Amino acid sequence: MKCRKCGESAVIELRRHNTAYCADDFVAFFRHYTVETIRKWKMFEKEEPILVAVSGGKDSLALWDVLTLEGYRTTGLYLDLGIDEYSKGSRAKCEAFASERGAKLEVIPVIEEVGASIPEVQIATRRPTCSACGLSKRYLTNQAALARGFAVVATGHNLDDEAATLFGSVLRWQEEALSRQSPVLPASSPKLARRVKPLFRLTELETAAYSFLRGIDYIVEECPFSKGATSLHYKEVLNRLEAHAPGTKHAFLLGYLDRIRPAFKRGQEVTLRECIRCGQATTSELCAFCRLVDEVSHKSHTISGPVSAGA
Ligand code: AMP
Ligand code: FES
Ligand code: ZN
């Protein structure tokens, strides 16, 4: 197999584009495709400071790498979820990435904001781990952006993530989730930063290949709580469809965004107000994050109360 650009031997075949590339031309393709996505979807301008949410995984570090190479003004943000070895390992990858490139990285320990680590939140509240974790991540990235004057938060969600989320929302006709699914969520309130996903048209395989070819040292292990997650089954199904008909995932997601989403959006306009405690945007009096913090604090007291009284 030859590289379609230079004729040297190819290291990767992209069946959905009916093409193949050598290492250098694939890296160039990946960078160009990302920059084109940012431009076409009006995600941000060259001079805007961007807060890049990094997990230590291949996608977000690949994104940070591309943005740095392309001359964007970036700061990384890592949320330490307190998930034992997984968090220690992923934090170390982010710190090493930042120090090798002289890039700025902010680290926020979730325990300081929520009052408990993510595994402790699950024990205290009995909520599904990933839902409390997702809520905390959305809230804390937004809070960090506002506090530091960033109008934009960029995340590393890729095509597989986005197509799997859409697939799940369609299977259960979750109208609210469908109306929210977008690679660009505009700041619909002064208390919300814009959220963008510049890698949303690149597959997981492509971000892994990019990270490998660029020598990015990322955490390979998945979060221990993601084992058996429904989204993994959706990804598996979509991969099987993709193997039969390359381009299926892209057509599914982009078709939705271009043609169907506008109809969902019209029916789902919500009025936002400010949380009476923290001031962030919410649809209710107290935002979902402040309710989570209350629940954690209440349950921790109930659990530790009699123990400490007897001690
Ligand atoms: P996930 O929800 O784990 O699939 O991650 C999706 C995106 O959210 C990643 O590509 C990152 O941009 C961001 N993200 C996930 N975990 C963290 C974290 N611990 N700290 C900061 N950003 C994160
Ligand atoms: Fe949030 Fe796994 S990363 S529960
Ligand atoms: Zn609040």
Coordinates of C-alpha atoms and ligand atoms in Angstrom, one line a residue:
M1 CA 0.0 0.0 0.0
K2 CA 1.4 3.4 -1.0
C3 CA 0.8 6.8 0.5
R4 CA -1.6 8.7 -1.8
K5 CA 0.3 11.9 -1.2
C6 CA 4.0 11.0 -1.8
G7 CA 4.1 7.4 -3.0
E8 CA 6.2 6.1 -0.1
S9 CA 4.9 3.1 1.8
A10 CA 1.8 3.9 3.8
V11 CA 1.4 3.3 7.5
I12 CA -2.3 3.8 7.7
E13 CA -5.3 3.1 5.4
L14 CA -8.4 5.4 5.8
R15 CA -11.0 3.3 4.1
R16 CA -13.8 5.9 4.6
H17 CA -11.7 8.4 2.7
N18 CA -10.5 5.8 0.2
T19 CA -7.0 6.8 0.9
A20 CA -3.7 5.8 2.7
Y21 CA -0.9 7.8 4.1
C22 CA 2.7 7.6 5.2
A23 CA 3.5 8.8 8.8
D24 CA 4.3 12.4 7.9
D25 CA 1.4 12.8 5.5
F26 CA -1.1 11.3 8.0
V27 CA 0.1 13.7 10.7
A28 CA -0.3 16.6 8.2
F29 CA -3.8 15.3 7.2
F30 CA -4.9 15.1 10.9
R31 CA -3.7 18.6 11.7
H32 CA -5.4 20.0 8.6
Y33 CA -8.6 18.2 9.2
T34 CA -8.8 19.5 12.8
V35 CA -8.0 23.1 11.8
E36 CA -10.6 22.8 9.0
T37 CA -13.2 21.6 11.5
I38 CA -12.5 24.5 13.9
R39 CA -12.8 26.9 11.0
K40 CA -16.0 25.4 9.3
W41 CA -17.8 25.1 12.6
K42 CA -16.7 28.5 13.8
M43 CA -15.4 27.0 17.1
F44 CA -12.9 29.7 17.9
E45 CA -10.5 32.3 16.4
K46 CA -6.7 32.0 16.3
E47 CA -6.1 34.6 19.0
E48 CA -8.7 33.4 21.5
P49 CA -7.3 31.7 24.6
I50 CA -8.6 28.1 24.8
L51 CA -8.9 26.0 27.9
V52 CA -8.3 22.4 26.8
A53 CA -9.8 19.8 29.1
V54 CA -7.2 17.0 29.2
S55 CA -7.8 13.5 30.6
G56 CA -4.4 12.0 29.9
G57 CA -5.9 9.9 27.2
K58 CA -5.0 9.8 23.5
D59 CA -7.8 12.1 22.2
S60 CA -7.4 15.1 24.5
L61 CA -3.6 15.0 24.4
A62 CA -3.7 14.7 20.5
L63 CA -6.0 17.7 20.5
W64 CA -3.7 19.7 22.8
D65 CA -0.8 18.7 20.6
V66 CA -2.4 19.9 17.3
L67 CA -3.6 23.2 18.9
T68 CA -0.1 23.9 20.2
L69 CA 1.6 23.0 16.8
E70 CA -0.9 25.2 15.0
G71 CA -0.1 28.2 17.2
Y72 CA -3.3 28.5 19.3
R73 CA -3.1 30.0 22.7
T74 CA -3.9 27.0 25.0
T75 CA -4.0 26.1 28.7
G76 CA -4.6 22.6 29.8
L77 CA -7.1 21.7 32.5
Y78 CA -6.9 18.3 34.3
L79 CA -9.5 17.4 36.9
D80 CA -8.2 14.9 39.4
L81 CA -11.2 12.6 40.0
G82 CA -9.4 10.7 42.8
I83 CA -9.9 7.3 41.1
D84 CA -6.9 5.7 42.7
E85 CA -4.1 4.5 40.3
Y86 CA -6.1 5.5 37.2
S87 CA -6.1 9.2 38.3
K88 CA -2.5 9.1 39.4
G89 CA -1.4 7.7 36.1
S90 CA -3.5 10.0 33.9
R91 CA -2.4 13.1 35.9
A92 CA 1.2 12.1 35.4
K93 CA 0.7 11.8 31.7
C94 CA -0.8 15.3 31.5
E95 CA 2.0 16.8 33.6
A96 CA 4.7 15.1 31.6
F97 CA 3.1 16.3 28.3
A98 CA 2.9 19.9 29.6
S99 CA 6.4 20.1 31.0
E100 CA 7.9 18.6 27.8
R101 CA 6.3 21.3 25.7
G102 CA 6.5 24.2 28.2
A103 CA 2.7 24.4 28.2
K104 CA 0.6 25.6 31.0
L105 CA -1.5 23.0 32.9
E106 CA -4.0 23.7 35.7
V107 CA -4.9 20.8 38.0
I108 CA -8.1 20.8 40.0
P109 CA -8.7 18.1 42.6
V110 CA -12.4 17.2 42.5
I111 CA -12.3 16.3 46.2
E112 CA -11.7 19.9 47.1
E113 CA -14.8 21.0 45.1
V114 CA -17.2 18.2 45.8
G115 CA -16.1 17.2 49.3
A116 CA -15.3 13.7 48.2
S117 CA -13.5 11.8 45.4
I118 CA -15.6 10.3 42.6
P119 CA -15.5 6.7 44.1
E120 CA -16.6 8.2 47.5
V121 CA -19.4 10.1 45.8
Q122 CA -20.7 6.8 44.4
I123 CA -20.6 5.2 47.8
A124 CA -22.2 8.2 49.6
T125 CA -25.0 8.9 47.1
R126 CA -25.5 5.5 45.3
R127 CA -25.7 7.5 42.1
P128 CA -24.2 5.8 39.0
T129 CA -20.5 6.7 39.1
C130 CA -20.3 8.0 35.5
S131 CA -23.3 10.3 35.9
A132 CA -21.9 12.1 39.0
C133 CA -18.5 12.2 37.3
G134 CA -19.9 13.6 34.1
L135 CA -21.9 16.2 36.0
S136 CA -18.8 17.2 38.0
K137 CA -16.6 17.4 34.9
R138 CA -19.1 19.6 33.0
Y139 CA -19.6 21.9 36.0
L140 CA -15.9 22.2 37.0
T141 CA -14.5 22.8 33.5
N142 CA -17.1 25.6 33.1
Q143 CA -16.3 27.1 36.5
A144 CA -12.6 26.9 35.8
A145 CA -13.1 28.6 32.4
L146 CA -15.2 31.4 33.9
A147 CA -12.8 32.0 36.8
R148 CA -9.8 32.3 34.5
G149 CA -11.4 34.3 31.8
F150 CA -11.6 31.7 29.1
A151 CA -14.7 31.9 26.8
V152 CA -14.0 28.5 25.2
V153 CA -13.5 25.0 26.6
A154 CA -12.3 22.4 24.1
T155 CA -12.6 18.6 24.7
G156 CA -11.2 15.6 23.0
H157 CA -14.5 13.9 22.0
N158 CA -14.0 12.0 18.8
L159 CA -16.3 10.6 16.0
D160 CA -16.7 7.3 17.8
D161 CA -17.8 9.0 21.1
E162 CA -20.2 11.3 19.3
A163 CA -21.8 8.7 17.1
A164 CA -22.2 6.3 20.1
T165 CA -23.9 9.1 22.1
L166 CA -26.2 9.9 19.2
F167 CA -27.0 6.2 18.7
G168 CA -27.9 5.8 22.4
S169 CA -30.1 8.9 22.3
V170 CA -31.9 7.7 19.2
L171 CA -32.5 4.2 20.5
R172 CA -34.3 5.7 23.5
W173 CA -35.6 8.9 21.7
Q174 CA -34.0 11.1 24.4
E175 CA -35.2 14.5 23.0
E176 CA -33.3 16.6 25.5
A177 CA -30.0 14.8 24.8
L178 CA -30.6 15.0 21.1
S179 CA -31.2 18.7 21.2
R180 CA -27.9 19.2 23.2
Q181 CA -25.7 17.0 20.9
S182 CA -23.5 19.3 19.0
P183 CA -19.8 19.8 18.3
V184 CA -20.3 23.4 19.3
L185 CA -22.4 24.4 22.3
P186 CA -22.7 28.2 22.3
A187 CA -22.5 30.1 25.5
S188 CA -26.3 30.5 26.0
S189 CA -25.8 32.5 29.2
P190 CA -23.0 34.8 30.5
K191 CA -22.3 32.0 33.1
L192 CA -21.5 29.4 30.4
A193 CA -18.4 29.0 28.4
R194 CA -18.7 27.8 24.8
R195 CA -17.9 24.1 24.5
V196 CA -16.3 22.7 21.4
K197 CA -15.1 19.3 20.1
P198 CA -12.5 19.9 17.4
L199 CA -11.9 16.1 16.9
F200 CA -15.5 15.2 16.4
R201 CA -15.0 14.1 12.8
L202 CA -11.9 12.0 13.5
T203 CA -12.2 8.4 14.6
E204 CA -10.7 6.8 17.7
L205 CA -8.4 4.8 15.5
E206 CA -7.2 8.0 13.9
T207 CA -6.5 9.8 17.2
A208 CA -4.6 6.7 18.4
A209 CA -2.5 6.6 15.3
Y210 CA -1.8 10.3 15.5
S211 CA -0.7 10.1 19.1
F212 CA 1.5 7.1 18.4
L213 CA 3.1 8.7 15.4
R214 CA 3.7 11.9 17.3
G215 CA 5.2 10.0 20.2
I216 CA 2.6 11.2 22.7
D217 CA 2.8 9.2 25.9
Y218 CA -0.9 8.8 26.9
I219 CA -2.7 6.6 29.4
V220 CA -3.8 3.4 27.7
E221 CA -6.0 2.0 30.5
E222 CA -9.6 3.1 30.6
C223 CA -11.3 4.4 33.7
P224 CA -12.1 1.3 35.9
F225 CA -15.8 2.5 36.1
S226 CA -16.2 2.4 32.3
K227 CA -16.0 -1.4 32.2
G228 CA -19.3 -2.8 30.7
A229 CA -20.6 0.7 29.9
T230 CA -23.4 0.8 27.4
S231 CA -21.6 3.3 25.2
L232 CA -18.9 0.6 24.6
H233 CA -21.6 -1.7 23.2
Y234 CA -22.9 1.0 20.9
K235 CA -19.3 1.6 19.7
E236 CA -18.9 -2.1 19.0
V237 CA -22.2 -2.1 16.9
L238 CA -21.2 1.0 15.0
N239 CA -17.7 -0.4 14.3
R240 CA -19.3 -3.5 12.8
L241 CA -21.5 -1.4 10.5
E242 CA -18.4 0.7 9.6
A243 CA -16.4 -2.4 8.6
H244 CA -19.2 -3.3 6.1
A245 CA -19.6 0.3 4.9
P246 CA -16.8 2.7 5.6
G247 CA -18.1 6.2 6.3
T248 CA -21.3 5.0 8.1
K249 CA -20.4 6.7 11.5
H250 CA -19.6 10.0 9.8
A251 CA -22.8 9.9 7.7
F252 CA -24.9 9.0 10.7
L253 CA -23.5 11.9 12.9
L254 CA -23.2 14.6 10.2
G255 CA -26.6 13.7 8.7
Y256 CA -28.1 14.2 12.1
L257 CA -26.3 17.5 12.8
D258 CA -27.1 19.0 9.3
R259 CA -30.6 17.8 8.7
I260 CA -32.4 16.6 11.8
R261 CA -31.0 18.5 14.8
P262 CA -32.5 21.9 13.8
A263 CA -35.9 20.4 14.3
F264 CA -35.1 19.1 17.8
K265 CA -33.5 22.4 18.7
R266 CA -36.6 24.4 18.0
G267 CA -38.7 22.4 20.4
Q268 CA -36.2 22.5 23.2
E269 CA -35.6 26.1 24.1
V270 CA -35.0 26.4 27.9
T271 CA -34.8 29.4 30.1
L272 CA -31.7 29.6 32.2
R273 CA -31.3 31.3 35.5
E274 CA -28.5 31.6 38.1
C275 CA -28.1 29.0 40.9
I276 CA -29.0 30.7 44.1
R277 CA -25.8 29.4 45.8
C278 CA -23.0 29.3 43.2
G279 CA -24.4 31.6 40.5
Q280 CA -23.8 29.2 37.6
A281 CA -26.4 28.7 34.9
T282 CA -29.2 26.3 35.7
T283 CA -32.9 25.6 35.0
S284 CA -33.8 25.1 38.7
E285 CA -33.2 27.2 41.9
L286 CA -30.2 25.1 43.0
C287 CA -28.0 23.7 40.2
A288 CA -27.4 20.0 39.8
F289 CA -23.8 20.3 41.0
C290 CA -24.8 22.1 44.3
R291 CA -27.4 19.5 44.8
L292 CA -24.8 16.8 44.4
V293 CA -22.5 18.5 46.9
D294 CA -25.4 18.7 49.4
E295 CA -26.2 15.1 48.9
V296 CA -22.5 14.1 49.5
S297 CA -22.2 16.2 52.6
H298 CA -25.5 15.0 54.0
K299 CA -24.8 11.3 53.4
S300 CA -21.2 11.6 54.7
H301 CA -22.5 13.0 57.9
T302 CA -25.1 10.3 58.2
I303 CA -22.5 7.6 57.7
S304 CA -19.8 9.1 59.8
G305 CA -22.0 10.7 62.5
P306 CA -22.7 7.7 64.8
V307 CA -19.2 6.4 64.3
S308 CA -17.5 9.6 65.4
A309 CA -20.0 10.1 68.2
G310 CA -19.1 6.6 69.6
A311 CA -15.3 7.2 69.1
Ligands
AMP1 P1 -14.7 11.0 28.5 O1 -15.9 11.6 29.0 O2 -13.8 10.3 29.5 O3 -14.9 10.2 27.2 O4 -13.8 12.2 28.0 C1 -14.2 13.1 27.0 C2 -13.4 14.4 27.1 O5 -13.6 15.0 28.3 C3 -11.9 14.1 27.0 O6 -11.4 14.1 25.7 C4 -11.4 15.4 27.7 O7 -11.3 16.5 26.9 C5 -12.4 15.6 28.8 N1 -12.0 15.0 30.1 C6 -12.3 13.7 30.5 N2 -11.8 13.4 31.7 C7 -11.2 14.6 32.1 C8 -10.4 15.0 33.3 N3 -10.2 14.1 34.3 N4 -10.0 16.2 33.3 C9 -10.2 17.1 32.3 N5 -10.8 16.8 31.2 C10 -11.3 15.6 31.1
FES2 FE1 -15.7 9.4 35.3 FE2 -14.7 7.1 34.9 S1 -13.9 9.0 34.2 S2 -16.4 7.6 36.1
ZN3 ZN -24.9 25.8 42.1

